[in-house]
Structure formats: structure tokens, C-alpha cells
mmCIF file with all atom_site columns, C-alpha atoms in Angstrom:
data_model
loop_
_atom_site.group_PDB
_atom_site.id
_atom_site.type_symbol
_atom_site.label_atom_id
_atom_site.label_alt_id
_atom_site.label_comp_id
_atom_site.label_asym_id
_atom_site.label_entity_id
_atom_site.label_seq_id
_atom_site.pdbx_PDB_ins_code
_atom_site.Cartn_x
_atom_site.Cartn_y
_atom_site.Cartn_z
_atom_site.occupancy
_atom_site.B_iso_or_equiv
_atom_site.pdbx_formal_charge
_atom_site.auth_seq_id
_atom_site.auth_comp_id
_atom_site.auth_asym_id
_atom_site.auth_atom_id
_atom_site.pdbx_PDB_model_num
ATOM 1   C CA . LEU B 1 1   ? 92.487  6.819   18.516 1.00 87.00 ? 84  LEU B CA 1
ATOM 2   C CA . ALA B 1 2   ? 89.239  7.885   16.803 1.00 89.00 ? 85  ALA B CA 1
ATOM 3   C CA . LEU B 1 3   ? 87.240  7.049   19.915 1.00 89.00 ? 86  LEU B CA 1
ATOM 4   C CA . ASN B 1 4   ? 89.769  8.840   22.121 1.00 89.00 ? 87  ASN B CA 1
ATOM 5   C CA . THR B 1 5   ? 89.660  12.051  20.063 1.00 93.00 ? 88  THR B CA 1
ATOM 6   C CA . THR B 1 6   ? 85.893  12.268  19.484 1.00 95.00 ? 89  THR B CA 1
ATOM 7   C CA . THR B 1 7   ? 84.416  11.431  22.893 1.00 93.00 ? 90  THR B CA 1
ATOM 8   C CA . LEU B 1 8   ? 84.096  13.687  25.943 1.00 92.00 ? 91  LEU B CA 1
ATOM 9   C CA . GLY B 1 9   ? 87.230  15.117  27.466 1.00 87.00 ? 92  GLY B CA 1
ATOM 10  C CA . ILE B 1 10  ? 90.649  16.223  26.339 1.00 86.00 ? 93  ILE B CA 1
ATOM 11  C CA . PRO B 1 11  ? 92.236  13.615  24.075 1.00 81.00 ? 94  PRO B CA 1
ATOM 12  C CA . CYS B 1 12  ? 95.445  12.073  25.322 1.00 78.00 ? 95  CYS B CA 1
ATOM 13  C CA . ILE B 1 13  ? 97.315  10.282  22.571 1.00 73.00 ? 96  ILE B CA 1
ATOM 14  C CA . TYR B 1 14  ? 100.266 8.317   23.811 1.00 68.00 ? 97  TYR B CA 1
ATOM 15  C CA . TYR B 1 15  ? 103.532 9.338   22.123 1.00 64.00 ? 98  TYR B CA 1
ATOM 16  C CA . GLY B 1 16  ? 104.214 7.080   19.148 1.00 63.00 ? 99  GLY B CA 1
ATOM 17  C CA . SER B 1 17  ? 100.640 5.783   18.791 1.00 64.00 ? 100 SER B CA 1
ATOM 18  C CA . GLU B 1 18  ? 100.140 7.983   15.732 1.00 67.00 ? 101 GLU B CA 1
ATOM 19  C CA . GLN B 1 19  ? 103.170 6.284   14.177 1.00 62.00 ? 102 GLN B CA 1
ATOM 20  C CA . GLY B 1 20  ? 102.201 2.704   15.047 1.00 63.00 ? 103 GLY B CA 1
ATOM 21  C CA . PHE B 1 21  ? 105.189 2.199   17.375 1.00 63.00 ? 104 PHE B CA 1
ATOM 22  C CA . ASP B 1 22  ? 105.380 -1.170  19.108 1.00 62.00 ? 105 ASP B CA 1
ATOM 23  C CA . GLY B 1 23  ? 106.465 -0.093  22.661 1.00 62.00 ? 106 GLY B CA 1
ATOM 24  C CA . GLU B 1 24  ? 108.468 -3.308  22.991 1.00 64.00 ? 107 GLU B CA 1
ATOM 25  C CA . GLY B 1 25  ? 111.413 -3.979  25.301 1.00 64.00 ? 108 GLY B CA 1
ATOM 26  C CA . ASP B 1 26  ? 112.518 -5.456  28.620 1.00 70.00 ? 109 ASP B CA 1
ATOM 27  C CA . SER B 1 27  ? 112.102 -2.171  30.551 1.00 67.00 ? 110 SER B CA 1
ATOM 28  C CA . ASP B 1 28  ? 109.580 0.669   30.839 1.00 65.00 ? 111 ASP B CA 1
ATOM 29  C CA . ARG B 1 29  ? 112.073 3.008   29.162 1.00 62.00 ? 112 ARG B CA 1
ATOM 30  C CA . TYR B 1 30  ? 111.368 1.252   25.865 1.00 59.00 ? 113 TYR B CA 1
ATOM 31  C CA . ILE B 1 31  ? 107.704 2.240   25.969 1.00 61.00 ? 114 ILE B CA 1
ATOM 32  C CA . ARG B 1 32  ? 108.648 5.717   24.733 1.00 63.00 ? 115 ARG B CA 1
ATOM 33  C CA . GLU B 1 33  ? 110.840 4.907   21.764 1.00 62.00 ? 116 GLU B CA 1
ATOM 34  C CA . ALA B 1 34  ? 112.895 7.635   20.162 1.00 61.00 ? 117 ALA B CA 1
ATOM 35  C CA . MET B 1 35  ? 110.986 9.146   17.251 1.00 61.00 ? 118 MET B CA 1
ATOM 36  C CA . PHE B 1 36  ? 113.889 11.125  15.818 1.00 64.00 ? 119 PHE B CA 1
ATOM 37  C CA . GLY B 1 37  ? 116.860 8.790   16.368 1.00 62.00 ? 120 GLY B CA 1
ATOM 38  C CA . GLY B 1 38  ? 118.519 7.750   19.610 1.00 65.00 ? 121 GLY B CA 1
ATOM 39  C CA . GLU B 1 39  ? 119.678 4.751   21.605 1.00 68.00 ? 122 GLU B CA 1
ATOM 40  C CA . PHE B 1 40  ? 116.419 2.844   21.216 1.00 62.00 ? 123 PHE B CA 1
ATOM 41  C CA . GLY B 1 41  ? 113.777 3.276   18.582 1.00 63.00 ? 124 GLY B CA 1
ATOM 42  C CA . ALA B 1 42  ? 110.646 1.429   17.561 1.00 63.00 ? 125 ALA B CA 1
ATOM 43  C CA . PHE B 1 43  ? 110.878 -2.168  16.438 1.00 64.00 ? 126 PHE B CA 1
ATOM 44  C CA . GLY B 1 44  ? 114.231 -2.776  18.165 1.00 64.00 ? 127 GLY B CA 1
ATOM 45  C CA . SER B 1 45  ? 116.131 -0.181  16.141 1.00 65.00 ? 128 SER B CA 1
ATOM 46  C CA . ARG B 1 46  ? 118.846 2.352   17.071 1.00 66.00 ? 129 ARG B CA 1
ATOM 47  C CA . GLY B 1 47  ? 119.645 5.794   15.736 1.00 66.00 ? 130 GLY B CA 1
ATOM 48  C CA . ARG B 1 48  ? 116.834 5.745   13.187 1.00 64.00 ? 131 ARG B CA 1
ATOM 49  C CA . HIS B 1 49  ? 114.393 8.566   12.395 1.00 64.00 ? 132 HIS B CA 1
ATOM 50  C CA . PHE B 1 50  ? 110.830 7.230   12.703 1.00 66.00 ? 133 PHE B CA 1
ATOM 51  C CA . PHE B 1 51  ? 108.488 10.155  12.165 1.00 66.00 ? 134 PHE B CA 1
ATOM 52  C CA . ASN B 1 52  ? 106.565 9.248   9.036  1.00 68.00 ? 135 ASN B CA 1
ATOM 53  C CA . GLU B 1 53  ? 103.885 11.616  7.763  1.00 74.00 ? 136 GLU B CA 1
ATOM 54  C CA . ASN B 1 54  ? 102.814 8.918   5.288  1.00 77.00 ? 137 ASN B CA 1
ATOM 55  C CA . CYS B 1 55  ? 102.036 6.409   8.055  1.00 77.00 ? 138 CYS B CA 1
ATOM 56  C CA . GLN B 1 56  ? 98.397  5.332   7.600  1.00 82.00 ? 139 GLN B CA 1
ATOM 57  C CA . VAL B 1 57  ? 97.608  5.787   11.309 1.00 82.00 ? 140 VAL B CA 1
ATOM 58  C CA . TYR B 1 58  ? 99.045  9.318   11.212 1.00 82.00 ? 141 TYR B CA 1
ATOM 59  C CA . GLN B 1 59  ? 97.112  10.169  8.016  1.00 89.00 ? 142 GLN B CA 1
ATOM 60  C CA . GLU B 1 60  ? 93.751  8.966   9.370  1.00 91.00 ? 143 GLU B CA 1
ATOM 61  C CA . LEU B 1 61  ? 94.256  10.603  12.768 1.00 89.00 ? 144 LEU B CA 1
ATOM 62  C CA . SER B 1 62  ? 95.106  13.880  10.999 1.00 90.00 ? 145 SER B CA 1
ATOM 63  C CA . LYS B 1 63  ? 91.754  13.777  9.159  1.00 96.00 ? 146 LYS B CA 1
ATOM 64  C CA . ILE B 1 64  ? 89.829  13.109  12.364 1.00 95.00 ? 147 ILE B CA 1
ATOM 65  C CA . LEU B 1 65  ? 91.670  15.853  14.281 1.00 94.00 ? 148 LEU B CA 1
ATOM 66  C CA . ALA B 1 66  ? 90.975  18.322  11.461 1.00 96.00 ? 149 ALA B CA 1
ATOM 67  C CA . LEU B 1 67  ? 87.242  17.577  11.816 1.00 97.00 ? 150 LEU B CA 1
ATOM 68  C CA . ARG B 1 68  ? 87.531  17.900  15.603 1.00 96.00 ? 151 ARG B CA 1
ATOM 69  C CA . LYS B 1 69  ? 89.077  21.332  15.158 1.00 96.00 ? 152 LYS B CA 1
ATOM 70  C CA . GLN B 1 70  ? 86.351  22.336  12.683 1.00 97.00 ? 153 GLN B CA 1
ATOM 71  C CA . LYS B 1 71  ? 83.317  20.976  14.599 1.00 97.00 ? 154 LYS B CA 1
ATOM 72  C CA . ILE B 1 72  ? 82.741  22.485  18.044 1.00 96.00 ? 155 ILE B CA 1
ATOM 73  C CA . ALA B 1 73  ? 80.403  19.592  18.921 1.00 96.00 ? 156 ALA B CA 1
ATOM 74  C CA . LEU B 1 74  ? 83.425  17.245  18.841 1.00 96.00 ? 157 LEU B CA 1
ATOM 75  C CA . ARG B 1 75  ? 85.285  19.444  21.318 1.00 95.00 ? 158 ARG B CA 1
ATOM 76  C CA . ARG B 1 76  ? 82.570  20.699  23.652 1.00 95.00 ? 159 ARG B CA 1
ATOM 77  C CA . GLY B 1 77  ? 79.333  18.978  22.783 1.00 95.00 ? 160 GLY B CA 1
ATOM 78  C CA . ARG B 1 78  ? 77.099  16.805  24.896 1.00 96.00 ? 161 ARG B CA 1
ATOM 79  C CA . GLN B 1 79  ? 77.490  13.095  24.247 1.00 97.00 ? 162 GLN B CA 1
ATOM 80  C CA . TYR B 1 80  ? 74.838  10.376  24.117 1.00 97.00 ? 163 TYR B CA 1
ATOM 81  C CA . LEU B 1 81  ? 75.222  6.660   23.499 1.00 97.00 ? 164 LEU B CA 1
ATOM 82  C CA . ARG B 1 82  ? 72.548  5.591   20.986 1.00 97.00 ? 165 ARG B CA 1
ATOM 83  C CA . GLU B 1 83  ? 70.469  2.441   20.850 1.00 97.00 ? 166 GLU B CA 1
ATOM 84  C CA . ILE B 1 84  ? 70.775  0.076   17.895 1.00 98.00 ? 167 ILE B CA 1
ATOM 85  C CA . SER B 1 85  ? 68.604  -2.528  16.217 1.00 97.00 ? 168 SER B CA 1
ATOM 86  C CA . GLY B 1 86  ? 69.111  -5.253  13.661 1.00 94.00 ? 169 GLY B CA 1
ATOM 87  C CA . ASP B 1 87  ? 65.496  -5.129  12.452 1.00 93.00 ? 170 ASP B CA 1
ATOM 88  C CA . GLY B 1 88  ? 64.498  -1.483  12.987 1.00 92.00 ? 171 GLY B CA 1
ATOM 89  C CA . LEU B 1 89  ? 61.902  -2.515  15.595 1.00 92.00 ? 172 LEU B CA 1
ATOM 90  C CA . ASN B 1 90  ? 63.674  -3.851  18.693 1.00 94.00 ? 173 ASN B CA 1
ATOM 91  C CA . PHE B 1 91  ? 66.256  -1.451  20.121 1.00 97.00 ? 174 PHE B CA 1
ATOM 92  C CA . GLY B 1 92  ? 68.833  -1.623  22.884 1.00 96.00 ? 175 GLY B CA 1
ATOM 93  C CA . LEU B 1 93  ? 72.341  -0.566  23.767 1.00 95.00 ? 176 LEU B CA 1
ATOM 94  C CA . PRO B 1 94  ? 75.246  -2.596  22.351 1.00 91.00 ? 177 PRO B CA 1
ATOM 95  C CA . TYR B 1 95  ? 76.372  -5.363  24.705 1.00 87.00 ? 178 TYR B CA 1
ATOM 96  C CA . MET B 1 96  ? 78.836  -8.207  24.995 1.00 85.00 ? 179 MET B CA 1
ATOM 97  C CA . ILE B 1 97  ? 77.946  -11.764 24.030 1.00 85.00 ? 180 ILE B CA 1
ATOM 98  C CA . GLY B 1 98  ? 80.262  -14.540 25.190 1.00 87.00 ? 181 GLY B CA 1
ATOM 99  C CA . GLY B 1 99  ? 82.871  -12.077 26.438 1.00 89.00 ? 182 GLY B CA 1
ATOM 100 C CA . ARG B 1 100 ? 83.094  -10.196 23.104 1.00 90.00 ? 183 ARG B CA 1
ATOM 101 C CA . MET B 1 101 ? 81.307  -7.289  21.540 1.00 90.00 ? 184 MET B CA 1
ATOM 102 C CA . LEU B 1 102 ? 81.055  -7.439  17.769 1.00 93.00 ? 185 LEU B CA 1
ATOM 103 C CA . SER B 1 103 ? 78.766  -4.531  17.050 1.00 95.00 ? 186 SER B CA 1
ATOM 104 C CA . VAL B 1 104 ? 78.218  -1.032  15.804 1.00 97.00 ? 187 VAL B CA 1
ATOM 105 C CA . VAL B 1 105 ? 78.551  1.335   18.782 1.00 97.00 ? 188 VAL B CA 1
ATOM 106 C CA . PRO B 1 106 ? 76.990  4.724   17.910 1.00 98.00 ? 189 PRO B CA 1
ATOM 107 C CA . TRP B 1 107 ? 76.894  7.981   19.835 1.00 98.00 ? 190 TRP B CA 1
ATOM 108 C CA . THR B 1 108 ? 75.989  11.568  19.104 1.00 97.00 ? 191 THR B CA 1
ATOM 109 C CA . ARG B 1 109 ? 77.775  14.791  19.963 1.00 97.00 ? 192 ARG B CA 1
ATOM 110 C CA . SER B 1 110 ? 75.631  17.936  20.079 1.00 96.00 ? 193 SER B CA 1
ATOM 111 C CA . PHE B 1 111 ? 76.452  21.581  20.664 1.00 97.00 ? 194 PHE B CA 1
ATOM 112 C CA . ASP B 1 112 ? 73.718  24.180  20.163 1.00 94.00 ? 195 ASP B CA 1
ATOM 113 C CA . ASP B 1 113 ? 72.330  23.329  16.696 1.00 92.00 ? 196 ASP B CA 1
ATOM 114 C CA . GLN B 1 114 ? 75.314  21.213  15.541 1.00 95.00 ? 197 GLN B CA 1
ATOM 115 C CA . HIS B 1 115 ? 74.619  17.475  15.765 1.00 96.00 ? 198 HIS B CA 1
ATOM 116 C CA . LEU B 1 116 ? 77.022  14.724  14.744 1.00 97.00 ? 199 LEU B CA 1
ATOM 117 C CA . LEU B 1 117 ? 76.479  10.964  14.615 1.00 98.00 ? 200 LEU B CA 1
ATOM 118 C CA . LEU B 1 118 ? 79.603  8.873   15.208 1.00 98.00 ? 201 LEU B CA 1
ATOM 119 C CA . ALA B 1 119 ? 80.072  5.122   15.350 1.00 98.00 ? 202 ALA B CA 1
ATOM 120 C CA . ILE B 1 120 ? 82.744  2.480   15.658 1.00 97.00 ? 203 ILE B CA 1
ATOM 121 C CA . ASN B 1 121 ? 82.567  -1.136  14.575 1.00 97.00 ? 204 ASN B CA 1
ATOM 122 C CA . THR B 1 122 ? 84.124  -3.427  17.172 1.00 96.00 ? 205 THR B CA 1
ATOM 123 C CA . ASP B 1 123 ? 84.232  -6.335  14.711 1.00 96.00 ? 206 ASP B CA 1
ATOM 124 C CA . PRO B 1 124 ? 87.777  -6.417  13.294 1.00 95.00 ? 207 PRO B CA 1
ATOM 125 C CA . ASN B 1 125 ? 86.844  -8.642  10.338 1.00 96.00 ? 208 ASN B CA 1
ATOM 126 C CA . THR B 1 126 ? 83.364  -7.774  9.101  1.00 96.00 ? 209 THR B CA 1
ATOM 127 C CA . SER B 1 127 ? 81.551  -4.598  8.182  1.00 97.00 ? 210 SER B CA 1
ATOM 128 C CA . ARG B 1 128 ? 78.404  -4.198  10.318 1.00 97.00 ? 211 ARG B CA 1
ATOM 129 C CA . GLN B 1 129 ? 75.045  -2.550  9.731  1.00 97.00 ? 212 GLN B CA 1
ATOM 130 C CA . ALA B 1 130 ? 72.588  -1.350  12.377 1.00 97.00 ? 213 ALA B CA 1
ATOM 131 C CA . TRP B 1 131 ? 69.555  0.838   12.679 1.00 98.00 ? 214 TRP B CA 1
ATOM 132 C CA . VAL B 1 132 ? 70.478  3.729   14.985 1.00 98.00 ? 215 VAL B CA 1
ATOM 133 C CA . SER B 1 133 ? 67.871  5.498   17.124 1.00 97.00 ? 216 SER B CA 1
ATOM 134 C CA . LEU B 1 134 ? 68.217  9.293   17.241 1.00 97.00 ? 217 LEU B CA 1
ATOM 135 C CA . LYS B 1 135 ? 66.305  12.140  18.916 1.00 93.00 ? 218 LYS B CA 1
ATOM 136 C CA . LEU B 1 136 ? 63.401  13.386  16.792 1.00 91.00 ? 219 LEU B CA 1
ATOM 137 C CA . ASP B 1 137 ? 63.905  17.022  17.805 1.00 89.00 ? 220 ASP B CA 1
ATOM 138 C CA . GLU B 1 138 ? 67.506  16.896  16.527 1.00 92.00 ? 221 GLU B CA 1
ATOM 139 C CA . TYR B 1 139 ? 66.929  14.639  13.513 1.00 93.00 ? 222 TYR B CA 1
ATOM 140 C CA . PRO B 1 140 ? 63.489  15.247  11.925 1.00 93.00 ? 223 PRO B CA 1
ATOM 141 C CA . ALA B 1 141 ? 61.987  12.939  9.298  1.00 95.00 ? 224 ALA B CA 1
ATOM 142 C CA . GLY B 1 142 ? 63.658  13.425  5.930  1.00 96.00 ? 225 GLY B CA 1
ATOM 143 C CA . ALA B 1 143 ? 66.765  15.104  7.363  1.00 96.00 ? 226 ALA B CA 1
ATOM 144 C CA . LEU B 1 144 ? 69.918  14.199  5.476  1.00 97.00 ? 227 LEU B CA 1
ATOM 145 C CA . LEU B 1 145 ? 73.139  13.121  7.176  1.00 98.00 ? 228 LEU B CA 1
ATOM 146 C CA . THR B 1 146 ? 76.334  13.314  5.153  1.00 98.00 ? 229 THR B CA 1
ATOM 147 C CA . CYS B 1 147 ? 79.387  11.178  5.891  1.00 98.00 ? 230 CYS B CA 1
ATOM 148 C CA . LEU B 1 148 ? 82.271  13.498  6.808  1.00 98.00 ? 231 LEU B CA 1
ATOM 149 C CA . TYR B 1 149 ? 84.713  10.727  7.680  1.00 98.00 ? 232 TYR B CA 1
ATOM 150 C CA . SER B 1 150 ? 84.936  6.991   7.214  1.00 97.00 ? 233 SER B CA 1
ATOM 151 C CA . ARG B 1 151 ? 87.768  4.516   7.431  1.00 91.00 ? 234 ARG B CA 1
ATOM 152 C CA . ALA B 1 152 ? 86.411  3.413   4.035  1.00 95.00 ? 235 ALA B CA 1
ATOM 153 C CA . PRO B 1 153 ? 87.070  6.486   1.826  1.00 95.00 ? 236 PRO B CA 1
ATOM 154 C CA . GLU B 1 154 ? 84.324  5.547   -0.652 1.00 96.00 ? 237 GLU B CA 1
ATOM 155 C CA . GLN B 1 155 ? 81.766  6.176   2.116  1.00 97.00 ? 238 GLN B CA 1
ATOM 156 C CA . VAL B 1 156 ? 82.748  9.844   2.549  1.00 98.00 ? 239 VAL B CA 1
ATOM 157 C CA . GLY B 1 157 ? 80.038  12.026  1.025  1.00 98.00 ? 240 GLY B CA 1
ATOM 158 C CA . GLN B 1 158 ? 77.410  9.265   1.287  1.00 97.00 ? 241 GLN B CA 1
ATOM 159 C CA . VAL B 1 159 ? 74.031  10.602  2.417  1.00 98.00 ? 242 VAL B CA 1
ATOM 160 C CA . LEU B 1 160 ? 71.644  8.893   4.840  1.00 98.00 ? 243 LEU B CA 1
ATOM 161 C CA . THR B 1 161 ? 67.973  9.895   5.120  1.00 98.00 ? 244 THR B CA 1
ATOM 162 C CA . VAL B 1 162 ? 66.382  10.032  8.563  1.00 98.00 ? 245 VAL B CA 1
ATOM 163 C CA . GLN B 1 163 ? 63.225  7.944   8.838  1.00 97.00 ? 246 GLN B CA 1
ATOM 164 C CA . VAL B 1 164 ? 60.658  8.036   11.629 1.00 95.00 ? 247 VAL B CA 1
ATOM 165 C CA . SER B 1 165 ? 59.088  5.047   13.337 1.00 92.00 ? 248 SER B CA 1
ATOM 166 C CA . GLY B 1 166 ? 56.846  5.843   16.288 1.00 88.00 ? 249 GLY B CA 1
ATOM 167 C CA . ASP B 1 167 ? 58.759  8.199   18.575 1.00 88.00 ? 250 ASP B CA 1
ATOM 168 C CA . ARG B 1 168 ? 62.155  7.353   17.061 1.00 93.00 ? 251 ARG B CA 1
ATOM 169 C CA . ALA B 1 169 ? 64.218  9.005   14.378 1.00 96.00 ? 252 ALA B CA 1
ATOM 170 C CA . LEU B 1 170 ? 66.215  6.263   12.628 1.00 97.00 ? 253 LEU B CA 1
ATOM 171 C CA . VAL B 1 171 ? 69.049  5.845   10.172 1.00 98.00 ? 254 VAL B CA 1
ATOM 172 C CA . SER B 1 172 ? 70.472  2.656   8.758  1.00 97.00 ? 255 SER B CA 1
ATOM 173 C CA . LEU B 1 173 ? 74.199  2.902   9.314  1.00 96.00 ? 256 LEU B CA 1
ATOM 174 C CA . GLU B 1 174 ? 76.984  0.716   7.955  1.00 97.00 ? 257 GLU B CA 1
ATOM 175 C CA . VAL B 1 175 ? 80.440  0.821   9.515  1.00 98.00 ? 258 VAL B CA 1
ATOM 176 C CA . PRO B 1 176 ? 83.445  -0.900  7.896  1.00 97.00 ? 259 PRO B CA 1
ATOM 177 C CA . ALA B 1 177 ? 85.317  -3.682  9.704  1.00 97.00 ? 260 ALA B CA 1
ATOM 178 C CA . ALA B 1 178 ? 87.269  -2.181  12.627 1.00 95.00 ? 261 ALA B CA 1
ATOM 179 C CA . GLY B 1 179 ? 86.026  1.119   11.255 1.00 96.00 ? 262 GLY B CA 1
ATOM 180 C CA . PHE B 1 180 ? 84.864  4.529   12.382 1.00 97.00 ? 263 PHE B CA 1
ATOM 181 C CA . VAL B 1 181 ? 82.431  7.000   10.805 1.00 98.00 ? 264 VAL B CA 1
ATOM 182 C CA . ILE B 1 182 ? 81.253  10.567  11.397 1.00 98.00 ? 265 ILE B CA 1
ATOM 183 C CA . TYR B 1 183 ? 77.989  11.912  9.905  1.00 98.00 ? 266 TYR B CA 1
ATOM 184 C CA . GLU B 1 184 ? 76.537  15.413  10.067 1.00 97.00 ? 267 GLU B CA 1
#
């Protein structure tokens, strides 16, 4: 959902995704379970109200959508996939190994002078670190990037310092397991 709402285009969130519905049944009609009671609800139920503002998925999506509303770069900005490195010297785009990608996947969204660094971690079990290559004209040496959102709440407010190596602006970024971060 984070990827869907922060990349190019108009986000389309399938009904019930924000509530963690299971979409289970022997017919397509069960894909759209009743959220407010009815003949078929999520998890094989009937006549049960399922809208839960305390649902973790709903809570996290609400935070991300609030940032999207606040930051024009997340709604209208240009988007660039960024190269990563494990050693800060050899860079390339994330790729699959053995049919799986277990990596930090970073991108930037830019609108006028607003620049945001976003990243997901495709590893569901382990937090991942990577050096991320950024554009020098957008991220000069010594610039500070503050974490606006992280799946790990203790990361919010953390500050990264942009370093320069050759023609690259770099930050060392850590993303929690199956996590998502936004820095500005």
C-alpha cells in the first residue's frame, strides 16, 4: 500500500485492503466482503461490522496518506529509481537473485525544490542497509535528511547526512524488515 500511494499515478487501494480483509470464498462476489455487516463479511463471517480504525494497516496507511496530502512531490513529483551499493563504491539498480529480490529499493520524488527519498525493503524477515546514490544538485554535501515516516516508529525523526564521493551524493539508509521509509 505504501508503494501504491507514493509512486507515480493516482493510488487505487482495493476495498478492504486497509482493513486487512482476506478476500476468501468460492466466488468472485466474496472478494468484496461487506465492511459494515451483510450476508458475507471478511474471514467467513456474516452480519458483522468490520471497519476498524485501530487496525494496524489502516493506522499506517493513514500516516502515509497524510504525508502524501502534505507533500506535493508525493502527488505530482517526478520519480527516479536510485542505485544502491553495499560498500559505497560499486553501485547498481536492485535486482533479483535466484528468483527473489531481498533488497532496499529506493526512489526519489521531486517537485520544484521539494525532494523526498523513499525506500522499501523487500526482505520480509531482516532489516537491510544500503548506500543510496542521489543527485548532487538536489542533495549537496552535508545536507540533512529527516525521517518523516518509517514502519519502525523509533526511526521517525532520525537524521541522515549526505556525503559526497566523486560525482555521487550518498546516504546510508536502513529500512526495517518488510518496511518502508520516507526522508526529506
